[in-house]
Short mmCIF file of C-alpha atoms in Angstrom, two decimals:
data_model
loop_
_atom_site.label_atom_id
_atom_site.label_comp_id
_atom_site.label_asym_id
_atom_site.label_seq_id
_atom_site.Cartn_x
_atom_site.Cartn_y
_atom_site.Cartn_z
CA MET A 1334 -115.86 -20.53 155.35
CA THR A 1335 -112.52 -19.02 156.39
CA VAL A 1336 -111.75 -15.85 158.31
CA ASN A 1337 -110.67 -14.19 155.03
CA ASP A 1338 -114.00 -15.13 153.41
CA ASP A 1339 -115.83 -13.54 156.33
CA LYS A 1340 -113.73 -10.37 156.01
CA GLN A 1341 -114.38 -10.16 152.26
CA THR A 1342 -118.11 -10.63 152.84
CA ASP A 1343 -118.06 -7.90 155.49
CA LYS A 1344 -116.17 -5.54 153.17
CA ARG A 1345 -118.65 -6.11 150.33
CA ALA A 1346 -121.60 -5.55 152.66
CA ASP A 1347 -119.97 -2.38 153.98
CA ARG A 1348 -119.36 -1.09 150.42
CA ARG A 1349 -122.97 -1.86 149.46
CA ALA A 1350 -124.28 -0.06 152.55
CA LYS A 1351 -122.12 2.99 151.81
CA SER A 1352 -123.25 3.05 148.17
CA SER A 1353 -126.89 2.81 149.23
CA GLY A 1354 -126.33 5.62 151.73
CA ALA A 1355 -124.73 7.80 149.05
CA ARG A 1356 -127.75 7.28 146.79
CA PHE A 1357 -130.16 8.13 149.60
CA TYR A 1358 -128.29 11.33 150.44
CA ALA A 1359 -127.97 12.26 146.74
CA VAL A 1360 -131.75 12.10 146.33
CA GLN A 1361 -132.14 14.31 149.41
CA ALA A 1362 -129.52 16.76 148.17
CA LEU A 1363 -131.10 17.04 144.71
CA TYR A 1364 -134.49 17.59 146.33
CA GLN A 1365 -133.03 20.31 148.58
CA MET A 1366 -131.33 22.01 145.64
CA GLU A 1367 -134.62 22.28 143.80
CA ALA A 1368 -136.83 23.11 146.80
CA ALA A 1369 -134.51 25.77 148.24
CA GLY A 1370 -133.01 26.99 144.98
CA GLN A 1371 -129.50 26.25 146.25
CA SER A 1372 -126.42 25.46 144.18
CA ALA A 1373 -124.93 21.99 143.92
CA ASP A 1374 -121.69 23.20 145.52
CA ARG A 1375 -123.48 24.65 148.53
CA VAL A 1376 -125.68 21.60 149.12
CA THR A 1377 -122.86 19.12 148.54
CA ARG A 1378 -120.67 20.96 151.04
CA GLU A 1379 -123.51 21.06 153.60
CA PHE A 1380 -124.09 17.33 153.27
CA GLU A 1381 -120.38 16.52 153.49
CA LEU A 1382 -119.96 18.67 156.61
CA TYR A 1383 -123.18 17.98 158.50
CA ARG A 1384 -125.25 15.12 157.12
CA LEU A 1385 -123.17 12.31 155.68
CA GLU A 1386 -122.78 9.69 158.40
CA ALA A 1387 -124.27 12.02 161.03
CA GLU A 1388 -126.33 10.42 163.77
CA ASP A 1389 -130.07 10.99 163.77
CA GLU A 1390 -132.26 11.60 166.85
CA ASP A 1391 -132.19 7.88 167.66
CA GLY A 1392 -128.40 7.62 167.56
CA GLN A 1393 -128.55 5.79 164.21
CA TYR A 1394 -126.63 6.74 161.11
CA LEU A 1395 -126.53 5.71 157.50
CA PRO A 1396 -122.95 5.30 156.24
CA ALA A 1397 -122.23 6.85 152.85
CA ASP A 1398 -119.58 6.73 150.16
CA GLU A 1399 -118.73 10.44 149.91
CA GLY A 1400 -117.11 10.04 146.50
CA LEU A 1401 -120.20 8.38 145.04
CA PHE A 1402 -122.44 10.99 146.65
CA SER A 1403 -120.46 13.84 145.06
CA ARG A 1404 -120.32 12.10 141.67
CA LEU A 1405 -124.09 11.53 141.67
CA VAL A 1406 -124.92 15.14 142.50
CA ASP A 1407 -122.39 16.47 139.98
CA ALA A 1408 -123.54 14.11 137.21
CA ALA A 1409 -127.21 14.86 137.90
CA VAL A 1410 -126.51 18.58 137.47
CA THR A 1411 -124.20 18.13 134.46
CA TRP A 1412 -126.51 15.75 132.63
CA GLN A 1413 -129.86 17.04 133.94
CA SER A 1414 -131.26 17.93 130.52
CA ARG A 1415 -130.39 14.52 129.06
CA ILE A 1416 -131.67 12.71 132.15
CA ASP A 1417 -134.92 14.71 132.22
CA GLN A 1418 -135.54 14.11 128.51
CA ALA A 1419 -135.01 10.36 128.90
CA THR A 1420 -137.27 10.37 131.96
CA ASP A 1421 -139.95 12.36 130.10
CA ARG A 1422 -139.98 9.68 127.40
CA GLY A 1423 -140.52 7.05 130.11
CA LEU A 1424 -143.44 8.91 131.66
CA VAL A 1425 -147.03 9.06 130.51
CA ALA A 1426 -147.36 11.68 127.77
CA LYS A 1427 -149.47 14.06 129.85
CA TRP A 1428 -147.15 13.87 132.88
CA PRO A 1429 -143.77 15.40 132.03
CA ILE A 1430 -141.07 15.30 134.69
CA ASP A 1431 -141.80 18.85 135.89
CA ARG A 1432 -145.33 17.76 136.91
CA ILE A 1433 -144.36 14.79 139.09
CA ASP A 1434 -143.61 14.74 142.82
CA PRO A 1435 -140.33 16.56 143.53
CA VAL A 1436 -138.96 13.60 145.53
CA LEU A 1437 -139.56 11.34 142.52
CA ARG A 1438 -137.94 13.94 140.27
CA ALA A 1439 -134.84 13.97 142.50
CA LEU A 1440 -134.83 10.16 142.56
CA PHE A 1441 -135.04 9.94 138.75
CA ARG A 1442 -132.22 12.47 138.40
CA ALA A 1443 -129.95 10.60 140.82
CA ALA A 1444 -130.68 7.29 139.08
CA GLY A 1445 -130.18 8.94 135.70
CA ALA A 1446 -126.79 10.22 136.88
CA GLU A 1447 -125.74 6.61 137.47
CA LEU A 1448 -127.20 5.42 134.19
CA VAL A 1449 -125.37 8.09 132.17
CA THR A 1450 -122.05 6.62 133.29
CA PRO A 1451 -121.26 2.93 132.71
CA GLN A 1452 -119.84 2.17 136.16
CA THR A 1453 -122.86 0.43 137.71
CA PRO A 1454 -124.96 -2.17 135.86
CA PRO A 1455 -128.42 -0.78 135.02
CA LYS A 1456 -130.24 -3.59 136.84
CA VAL A 1457 -128.36 -2.70 140.03
CA VAL A 1458 -129.25 0.98 139.59
CA ILE A 1459 -132.92 0.16 139.07
CA THR A 1460 -133.02 -2.15 142.10
CA GLU A 1461 -131.33 0.40 144.34
CA TYR A 1462 -133.64 3.25 143.38
CA VAL A 1463 -136.77 1.10 143.65
CA ARG A 1464 -135.65 0.37 147.23
CA LEU A 1465 -135.27 4.09 147.83
CA ALA A 1466 -138.74 4.68 146.43
CA GLU A 1467 -140.02 2.08 148.91
CA ALA A 1468 -138.30 4.00 151.72
CA PHE A 1469 -139.69 7.38 150.62
CA PHE A 1470 -143.16 6.05 149.71
CA PRO A 1471 -143.79 2.97 151.90
CA GLU A 1472 -147.55 2.86 151.30
CA GLY A 1473 -147.83 3.94 147.69
CA ARG A 1474 -147.54 2.64 144.17
CA GLU A 1475 -144.49 4.78 143.50
CA PRO A 1476 -141.95 1.91 143.68
CA LYS A 1477 -143.65 0.11 140.76
CA PHE A 1478 -143.83 3.40 138.87
CA VAL A 1479 -140.11 4.03 139.53
CA ASN A 1480 -139.28 0.52 138.33
CA ALA A 1481 -141.16 0.98 135.05
CA VAL A 1482 -139.77 4.46 134.31
CA LEU A 1483 -136.19 3.53 135.20
CA ASP A 1484 -136.37 0.40 133.06
CA HIS A 1485 -137.31 2.64 130.12
CA VAL A 1486 -134.62 5.21 130.96
CA ALA A 1487 -131.93 2.51 131.37
CA ARG A 1488 -132.81 0.95 128.01
CA GLU A 1489 -132.52 4.37 126.37
CA LEU A 1490 -129.33 5.55 128.09
CA ARG A 1491 -127.53 2.18 128.21
CA PRO A 1492 -128.98 -0.02 125.43
CA GLU A 1493 -125.77 -2.06 125.21
CA ALA A 1494 -126.43 -3.43 128.70
CA PHE A 1495 -129.66 -5.15 127.62
#
């Protein structure tokens, strides 16, 4: 392996980490919008100013792609009805999206925002959001639930990818 190969590998890993961070923050922002009744503009600005790449109590930070973060929040708001309808069809009939955990709702909306646009392959989107579900719900069955629902949503929103 050459020095250039190492640099390319580092750049790809850095891009992946920033994309994962943007997804994590987008889920948090969508949750905050719903829980506090705040606008997308207000929450996006707050995250950009104070939360993206900010250190936590332990001096750690999660890098984030600010452009992806903004696109996810904007697309989730713009396409919320379409995303929610597709998610509803992936859920059990007696459990529409407005009855599920608000963190899961935010997660489905962020994932749906990526699935509405053809930039990221659906399998990558599903994998990334299942990982987020594992982070938010480390002891539960939610990651398997997220996988199943997002598989259904992806097949509906992006059938050409399957």
